[in-house]
CSV table of C-alpha atoms and ligand atoms in Angstrom, one decimal:
chain,number,residue,atom,x,y,z
P,82,MET,CA,17.4,-4.0,25.4
P,83,THR,CA,15.9,-4.2,22.0
P,84,ASP,CA,12.8,-2.1,21.2
P,85,ILE,CA,11.1,-2.6,17.8
P,86,SER,CA,8.3,0.0,18.5
P,87,THR,CA,8.1,2.9,16.1
P,88,THR,CA,5.7,5.6,14.8
P,89,TYR,CA,3.9,5.8,11.5
P,90,MET,CA,1.9,8.9,10.5
P,91,GLY,CA,2.1,10.0,14.1
P,92,LEU,CA,0.6,6.7,15.4
P,93,SER,CA,2.4,4.5,17.9
P,94,LEU,CA,3.2,1.0,16.6
P,95,SER,CA,4.5,-1.9,18.6
P,96,SER,CA,6.3,-3.2,15.5
P,97,PRO,CA,7.1,-1.7,12.0
P,98,ILE,CA,5.3,-4.7,10.4
P,99,ILE,CA,1.8,-3.8,9.2
P,100,ALA,CA,-0.7,-6.3,7.9
P,101,GLY,CA,-1.4,-4.8,4.4
P,102,SER,CA,-4.8,-4.6,2.9
P,103,SER,CA,-6.0,-8.1,2.0
P,104,ASP,CA,-8.5,-10.8,3.0
P,105,PHE,CA,-6.5,-11.0,6.3
P,106,THR,CA,-7.8,-7.6,7.3
P,107,SER,CA,-11.4,-8.0,6.1
P,108,SER,CA,-13.1,-9.1,9.3
P,109,THR,CA,-12.7,-8.1,13.0
P,110,GLU,CA,-11.7,-11.7,13.9
P,111,ARG,CA,-8.9,-11.6,11.3
P,112,VAL,CA,-7.7,-8.1,12.4
P,113,MET,CA,-7.6,-9.4,16.0
P,114,GLU,CA,-5.5,-12.4,14.7
P,115,MET,CA,-3.1,-9.9,13.0
P,116,ALA,CA,-2.8,-8.0,16.3
P,117,LYS,CA,-2.2,-11.3,18.2
P,118,ALA,CA,0.5,-12.3,15.8
P,119,GLY,CA,2.3,-9.0,16.5
P,120,ALA,CA,1.3,-6.7,13.6
P,121,GLY,CA,2.0,-3.0,14.5
P,122,ALA,CA,-1.1,-1.9,12.7
P,123,VAL,CA,-3.5,-3.1,10.0
P,124,VAL,CA,-4.7,-1.6,6.7
P,125,LEU,CA,-8.2,-2.9,6.3
P,126,LYS,CA,-9.3,-4.5,3.0
P,127,SER,CA,-10.2,-1.7,0.6
P,128,VAL,CA,-13.6,-0.3,0.1
P,129,PHE,CA,-14.1,0.7,-3.6
P,130,GLU,CA,-15.0,4.2,-4.7
P,131,GLU,CA,-17.8,2.6,-6.7
P,132,GLN,CA,-19.3,1.0,-3.6
P,133,ILE,CA,-19.4,4.3,-1.8
P,134,LEU,CA,-20.9,6.1,-4.8
P,135,MET,CA,-23.6,3.4,-4.9
P,136,GLU,CA,-24.7,4.2,-1.4
P,137,ILE,CA,-24.6,7.9,-1.9
P,138,ASP,CA,-26.4,7.9,-5.2
P,139,ALA,CA,-28.3,4.8,-6.1
P,140,GLN,CA,-29.8,6.3,-9.3
P,141,ARG,CA,-26.5,7.3,-10.7
P,142,THR,CA,-25.1,3.9,-9.9
P,143,ASN,CA,-27.9,2.4,-11.9
P,144,ASN,CA,-26.9,4.5,-14.8
P,145,MET,CA,-23.3,3.5,-14.3
P,146,PHE,CA,-24.2,-0.1,-14.6
P,147,ASN,CA,-26.8,0.3,-17.4
P,148,SER,CA,-24.5,-1.1,-20.1
P,149,TYR,CA,-23.6,-4.6,-18.9
P,150,THR,CA,-20.1,-5.4,-19.7
P,151,ASP,CA,-18.4,-8.2,-17.8
P,152,ALA,CA,-16.4,-5.7,-15.8
P,153,GLU,CA,-19.4,-3.8,-14.7
P,154,ASN,CA,-21.3,-7.0,-13.8
P,155,TYR,CA,-18.4,-7.8,-11.6
P,156,VAL,CA,-18.4,-4.4,-9.9
P,157,SER,CA,-22.1,-4.6,-9.5
P,158,PHE,CA,-21.9,-8.1,-7.9
P,159,TYR,CA,-19.0,-7.1,-5.7
P,160,THR,CA,-20.8,-4.0,-4.6
P,161,ARG,CA,-23.8,-6.0,-3.5
P,162,GLN,CA,-21.6,-8.3,-1.5
P,163,HIS,CA,-19.8,-5.7,0.4
P,164,GLU,CA,-22.0,-3.1,2.0
P,165,VAL,CA,-20.4,0.2,2.8
P,166,GLN,CA,-22.2,0.3,6.2
P,167,SER,CA,-20.5,-3.0,7.2
P,168,TYR,CA,-17.2,-1.4,6.3
P,169,LEU,CA,-17.8,1.3,8.9
P,170,ASN,CA,-18.8,-1.4,11.4
P,171,LEU,CA,-15.5,-3.2,10.6
P,172,ILE,CA,-13.6,-0.1,11.5
P,173,ARG,CA,-15.6,0.4,14.7
P,174,ASP,CA,-15.3,-3.2,15.9
P,175,SER,CA,-11.7,-3.6,14.9
P,176,LYS,CA,-10.8,-0.4,16.7
P,177,LYS,CA,-12.7,-1.6,19.8
P,178,ASN,CA,-11.2,-5.1,19.9
P,179,ALA,CA,-7.8,-5.3,18.3
P,180,GLY,CA,-5.9,-2.7,20.3
P,181,ILE,CA,-3.6,-1.6,17.4
P,182,PRO,CA,-4.0,1.3,15.0
P,183,ILE,CA,-6.6,0.7,12.3
P,184,ILE,CA,-6.0,2.2,8.9
P,185,ALA,CA,-9.0,2.3,6.6
P,186,SER,CA,-8.4,1.9,2.9
P,187,VAL,CA,-10.2,3.3,-0.2
P,188,HIS,CA,-9.5,2.1,-3.7
P,189,CYS,CA,-10.2,5.2,-5.9
P,190,SER,CA,-9.5,6.9,-9.2
P,191,THR,CA,-11.5,10.1,-9.0
P,192,ASN,CA,-12.4,12.9,-6.6
P,193,ASP,CA,-16.1,12.4,-7.1
P,194,SER,CA,-18.6,12.8,-4.3
P,195,TRP,CA,-17.3,9.6,-2.6
P,196,VAL,CA,-14.7,11.8,-0.9
P,197,SER,CA,-17.2,12.8,1.8
P,198,PHE,CA,-17.0,9.2,3.0
P,199,ALA,CA,-13.7,10.2,4.6
P,200,LYS,CA,-15.9,11.9,7.3
P,201,ASP,CA,-17.7,8.6,8.0
P,202,ILE,CA,-14.4,6.8,8.2
P,203,GLU,CA,-13.1,9.3,10.8
P,204,ARG,CA,-16.3,9.2,12.8
P,205,SER,CA,-16.1,5.4,12.9
P,206,GLY,CA,-12.8,5.6,14.7
P,207,ALA,CA,-10.1,4.8,12.1
P,208,ASP,CA,-6.7,6.1,13.0
P,209,ALA,CA,-5.8,7.0,9.4
P,210,ILE,CA,-6.8,6.5,5.8
P,211,GLU,CA,-4.8,4.9,3.0
P,212,LEU,CA,-5.8,5.8,-0.5
P,213,ASN,CA,-5.1,3.2,-3.1
P,214,ILE,CA,-5.1,5.5,-6.1
P,215,PHE,CA,-5.4,3.4,-9.2
P,216,ILE,CA,-4.9,5.5,-12.3
P,217,LEU,CA,-3.0,3.6,-14.9
P,218,PRO,CA,-1.6,6.1,-17.4
P,219,SER,CA,-2.9,4.0,-20.3
P,220,ASP,CA,-4.6,6.7,-22.3
P,221,PRO,CA,-2.3,7.9,-25.1
P,222,ASN,CA,-4.2,11.2,-25.2
P,223,GLU,CA,-3.6,12.1,-21.6
P,224,ASN,CA,-0.2,13.6,-20.7
P,225,ASP,CA,1.7,13.1,-17.4
P,226,ALA,CA,0.8,16.5,-16.1
P,227,SER,CA,-2.9,15.7,-16.4
P,228,VAL,CA,-2.5,12.3,-14.7
P,229,ALA,CA,-0.5,14.0,-11.9
P,230,ALA,CA,-3.2,16.7,-11.5
P,231,ARG,CA,-5.8,13.9,-10.9
P,232,TYR,CA,-3.8,12.5,-8.1
P,233,ILE,CA,-3.4,15.8,-6.4
P,234,GLU,CA,-7.1,16.6,-6.8
P,235,ILE,CA,-8.0,13.4,-5.1
P,236,VAL,CA,-5.7,14.0,-2.1
P,237,ASP,CA,-6.9,17.6,-1.8
P,238,SER,CA,-10.5,16.6,-1.9
P,239,VAL,CA,-10.1,13.9,0.7
P,240,LYS,CA,-8.1,16.2,3.0
P,241,LYS,CA,-10.9,18.7,2.9
P,242,ASN,CA,-13.2,16.0,4.4
P,243,THR,CA,-11.0,14.6,7.2
P,244,THR,CA,-8.4,15.5,9.7
P,245,LEU,CA,-7.0,12.0,9.7
P,246,PRO,CA,-3.5,11.3,8.4
P,247,VAL,CA,-3.6,10.2,4.8
P,248,ALA,CA,-1.3,7.6,3.2
P,249,LEU,CA,-1.1,7.3,-0.6
P,250,LYS,CA,-0.5,3.8,-2.0
P,251,VAL,CA,0.8,4.3,-5.5
P,252,HIS,CA,2.3,2.5,-8.5
P,253,HIS,CA,5.6,3.4,-10.2
P,254,TYR,CA,4.4,4.2,-13.7
P,255,PHE,CA,5.3,7.9,-13.6
P,256,THR,CA,7.5,10.2,-15.6
P,257,GLY,CA,9.7,12.3,-13.3
P,258,MET,CA,9.1,9.7,-10.6
P,259,ALA,CA,11.2,11.2,-7.8
P,260,ASN,CA,9.9,14.7,-8.4
P,261,PHE,CA,6.2,13.5,-8.4
P,262,MET,CA,6.7,11.3,-5.3
P,263,VAL,CA,8.2,14.3,-3.4
P,264,ASN,CA,5.2,16.4,-4.5
P,265,LEU,CA,2.8,13.8,-3.3
P,266,SER,CA,4.7,13.4,0.0
P,267,GLU,CA,4.2,17.1,0.7
P,268,ILE,CA,0.4,16.9,0.6
P,269,SER,CA,0.1,13.6,2.5
P,270,GLU,CA,1.5,11.9,5.7
P,271,ALA,CA,2.9,8.8,4.0
P,272,LEU,CA,3.7,7.2,0.7
P,273,VAL,CA,3.1,3.4,0.3
P,274,LEU,CA,5.5,2.0,-2.3
P,275,PHE,CA,4.3,0.2,-4.3
P,276,ASN,CA,0.8,-1.0,-5.2
P,277,ARG,CA,0.8,-4.3,-6.9
P,278,PHE,CA,-1.2,-4.9,-10.0
P,279,PHE,CA,-2.9,-8.1,-11.1
P,280,ASN,CA,-0.7,-8.5,-14.2
P,281,PRO,CA,-2.1,-10.0,-17.4
P,282,ASP,CA,-0.8,-13.4,-18.6
P,283,ILE,CA,-1.7,-14.5,-22.1
P,284,ASN,CA,-2.8,-18.1,-22.4
P,285,ILE,CA,-1.4,-19.3,-25.8
P,286,ASN,CA,-3.7,-22.3,-25.9
P,287,THR,CA,-7.0,-20.6,-25.2
P,288,MET,CA,-5.8,-17.3,-26.8
P,289,THR,CA,-7.2,-15.4,-23.9
P,290,ILE,CA,-5.8,-12.9,-21.4
P,291,GLU,CA,-5.8,-14.3,-17.9
P,292,SER,CA,-4.7,-12.9,-14.5
P,293,GLY,CA,-1.0,-13.6,-13.8
P,294,GLY,CA,-1.9,-14.2,-10.1
P,295,SER,CA,-1.9,-11.8,-7.1
P,296,PHE,CA,1.0,-13.1,-5.0
P,297,SER,CA,4.4,-11.4,-5.1
P,298,THR,CA,7.9,-12.9,-5.1
P,299,PRO,CA,10.8,-11.6,-3.0
P,300,GLU,CA,12.6,-10.6,-6.3
P,301,GLU,CA,9.9,-7.9,-6.8
P,302,ASN,CA,11.1,-6.1,-3.7
P,303,GLY,CA,14.2,-4.8,-5.4
P,304,LEU,CA,12.1,-2.1,-7.1
P,305,VAL,CA,10.8,-1.0,-3.8
P,306,GLN,CA,14.2,-0.9,-2.1
P,307,ARG,CA,15.5,1.2,-5.0
P,308,TRP,CA,12.7,3.9,-4.7
P,309,ILE,CA,12.6,3.9,-0.9
P,310,GLY,CA,16.4,4.3,-0.9
P,311,ILE,CA,16.3,7.1,-3.5
P,312,LEU,CA,13.4,9.0,-2.0
P,313,ARG,CA,14.3,8.8,1.7
P,314,PRO,CA,16.5,11.9,1.9
P,315,PHE,CA,13.9,14.0,0.1
P,316,VAL,CA,10.7,12.9,1.7
P,317,LYS,CA,9.9,14.5,5.1
P,318,GLY,CA,6.9,12.3,5.8
P,319,ASN,CA,6.8,8.6,6.2
P,320,LEU,CA,7.5,5.8,3.7
P,321,ALA,CA,5.9,2.4,3.8
P,322,ALA,CA,7.5,-0.4,1.8
P,323,THR,CA,5.2,-3.1,0.3
P,324,THR,CA,5.6,-5.8,-2.4
P,325,GLY,CA,7.9,-8.8,-2.0
P,326,ILE,CA,8.6,-8.6,1.7
P,327,HIS,CA,8.3,-12.3,2.7
P,328,ASP,CA,10.6,-12.7,5.7
P,329,GLY,CA,12.5,-10.9,8.5
P,330,ALA,CA,15.5,-10.2,6.2
P,331,GLY,CA,13.1,-8.5,3.8
P,332,VAL,CA,11.9,-6.3,6.7
P,333,VAL,CA,15.4,-5.3,7.7
P,334,LYS,CA,16.4,-4.5,4.1
P,335,ASN,CA,13.5,-2.1,3.6
P,336,LEU,CA,14.1,-0.4,7.0
P,337,LEU,CA,17.8,0.0,6.1
P,338,ALA,CA,16.7,1.5,2.7
P,339,GLY,CA,14.7,4.1,4.7
P,340,ALA,CA,11.2,2.7,5.1
P,341,ASN,CA,9.4,3.6,8.4
P,342,VAL,CA,7.3,0.5,8.2
P,343,VAL,CA,6.6,-2.4,5.9
P,344,GLN,CA,3.3,-3.9,4.8
P,345,VAL,CA,2.9,-7.6,4.1
P,346,ALA,CA,0.2,-9.6,2.4
P,347,THR,CA,1.5,-12.5,0.3
P,348,THR,CA,3.4,-14.1,3.2
P,349,LEU,CA,0.1,-14.1,5.2
P,350,TYR,CA,-1.5,-16.3,2.5
P,351,LYS,CA,1.5,-18.5,2.1
P,352,SER,CA,2.7,-18.9,5.7
P,353,GLY,CA,-0.2,-17.6,7.9
P,354,PRO,CA,-0.3,-14.9,10.5
P,355,GLU,CA,2.6,-16.4,12.4
P,356,SER,CA,4.9,-15.2,9.6
P,357,ILE,CA,4.5,-11.7,11.3
P,358,THR,CA,5.6,-13.2,14.7
P,359,GLN,CA,8.6,-14.7,13.0
P,360,MET,CA,9.5,-11.5,11.3
P,361,ASN,CA,9.3,-9.6,14.6
P,362,SER,CA,11.6,-12.2,16.2
P,363,PHE,CA,14.1,-12.0,13.3
P,364,LEU,CA,14.1,-8.2,13.5
P,365,LYS,CA,14.8,-8.3,17.3
P,366,LYS,CA,17.6,-10.9,16.9
P,367,TRP,CA,19.2,-9.0,14.0
P,368,MET,CA,19.1,-5.7,16.0
P,369,MET,CA,20.6,-7.5,19.0
P,370,GLU,CA,23.4,-8.9,16.9
P,371,HIS,CA,24.1,-5.5,15.4
P,372,LYS,CA,23.8,-3.8,18.7
P,373,TYR,CA,20.9,-1.6,17.7
P,374,GLU,CA,18.5,-0.6,20.5
P,375,TYR,CA,15.9,1.2,18.5
P,376,ILE,CA,14.6,1.1,14.9
P,377,SER,CA,15.8,4.7,14.5
P,378,ASP,CA,19.4,3.6,15.1
P,379,PHE,CA,19.6,2.0,11.7
P,380,GLN,CA,16.5,3.1,9.7
P,381,GLY,CA,17.6,4.7,6.4
P,382,LYS,CA,21.3,3.8,7.1
P,383,LEU,CA,21.5,2.5,3.5
P,384,SER,CA,19.3,5.2,1.9
P,385,TYR,CA,20.7,7.2,-1.0
P,386,ALA,CA,22.1,9.7,1.6
P,387,GLY,CA,23.5,7.1,3.9
P,388,ALA,CA,25.0,4.4,1.7
P,389,ASN,CA,28.6,4.7,0.7
P,390,ASN,CA,27.8,3.5,-2.8
P,391,PRO,CA,24.4,5.0,-3.6
P,392,GLY,CA,25.1,4.6,-7.3
P,393,LEU,CA,24.0,1.1,-6.8
P,394,TYR,CA,20.4,2.4,-6.7
P,395,GLU,CA,21.0,3.9,-10.2
P,396,ARG,CA,22.8,3.4,-13.5
P,397,ALA,CA,26.2,2.4,-12.2
P,398,GLN,CA,24.8,-1.0,-11.3
P,399,PHE,CA,23.8,-1.6,-15.0
P,400,MET,CA,27.2,-0.4,-16.3
P,401,LYS,CA,28.9,-2.9,-14.0
P,402,TYR,CA,26.5,-5.7,-15.0
P,403,PHE,CA,26.7,-5.2,-18.7
P,404,SER,CA,30.5,-4.8,-18.7
P,405,GLY,CA,30.8,-8.2,-17.1
P,406,LEU,CA,32.1,-6.8,-13.8
P,407,GLY,CA,28.9,-7.4,-11.9
P,408,LYS,CA,27.7,-10.8,-10.5
H,723,FMN,C1,-5.3,-11.5,-2.3
H,723,FMN,C2,-4.8,-10.1,-2.2
H,723,FMN,C3,-5.8,-9.1,-1.9
H,723,FMN,C4,-5.4,-7.7,-1.8
H,723,FMN,N1,-6.4,-6.8,-1.6
H,723,FMN,C5,-6.0,-5.5,-1.5
H,723,FMN,C6,-6.9,-4.4,-1.3
H,723,FMN,O1,-8.1,-4.7,-1.1
H,723,FMN,N2,-6.5,-3.2,-1.3
H,723,FMN,C7,-5.2,-2.8,-1.4
H,723,FMN,O2,-4.8,-1.6,-1.3
H,723,FMN,N3,-4.2,-3.8,-1.6
H,723,FMN,C8,-4.6,-5.1,-1.7
H,723,FMN,N4,-3.7,-6.0,-1.9
H,723,FMN,C9,-2.2,-5.6,-2.0
H,723,FMN,C10,-1.5,-5.8,-0.7
H,723,FMN,O3,-2.0,-5.0,0.3
H,723,FMN,C11,0.0,-5.5,-0.9
H,723,FMN,O4,0.2,-4.1,-1.1
H,723,FMN,C12,0.6,-6.3,-2.1
H,723,FMN,O5,0.1,-7.6,-2.2
H,723,FMN,C13,2.1,-6.3,-2.0
H,723,FMN,O6,2.5,-6.9,-0.8
H,723,FMN,P1,3.0,-8.5,-0.8
H,723,FMN,O7,4.1,-8.6,-1.7
H,723,FMN,O8,3.3,-8.8,0.7
H,723,FMN,O9,1.8,-9.3,-1.2
H,723,FMN,C14,-4.0,-7.4,-1.9
H,723,FMN,C15,-3.1,-8.4,-2.1
H,723,FMN,C16,-3.4,-9.7,-2.2
H,723,FMN,C17,-2.4,-10.8,-2.4
């Protein structure tokens, strides 16, 4: 018997594969498609802090958008297109129809009054909240302690407004990475590693900065495996792996490193929802071949604590490589 069911933030999942926040989780129909394909849960498309603030305080939002830069125009346009109320309806309808856990997602960078929206998310029936905290430490005048404090303030403020489990989707631009991740894991139920940015790509003909595209490659998953593997022994809560998981082998690798679940997006765009079905089949087959009955039988087996050569997560790998001994 092979059982791929698992738990994530106290929720029961039929599979460790979650449809990550994307267009594929932006309508009830699509959420139902994800459930049908075998997703263990979905993270809904994010609602932005700015959208929530707009509903709470129209006057202030007008002030926010008084000076019309391109970026603000975009936010203003986007905000009109995606009403916050319809987000709550999406939670309600998805919960009613999909039959799998529904994780709401908020893209945020402050602990402004939007945090009270967590109450509405809870009332609408979401099973958990994922905070996509987007604070790029790009200000040379702000030190890492101040950036870290902002993260902690956001989580504290949201937690005061909800009893739902909270996952933190973060990037990897931190000093004292392991220490900060462990601190964050102590005030939340899960860490989602890592958020993927829309990287710039300079066009040398038009001399403009363009978006480098939003889809990942499997090579990008190495960074995720490293940090899941390193953090697993130190994080009591859950870890979700995301970025560059495109197939069943990718799922197995991240579970072995120590992830409780994986989140996928790019593969949905490239290969459709059935990619989740294929990943589930691969996972079952791999477990059968290796005689594992439950996910917990092998989850974290190759984490920093479990691997017999954990140095490969660290510097030893580079020494080997640069001395010509590595592949
Ligand atoms: C087109 C697109 C839209 C996305 N929208 C969101 C979003 O609204 N909120 C969010 O937290 N992540 C968003 N993501 C990030 C994904 O949830 C995921 O974390 C990331 O793409 C890495 O997974 P992948 O390598 O499977 O694509 C988006 C990704 C893509 C490709």
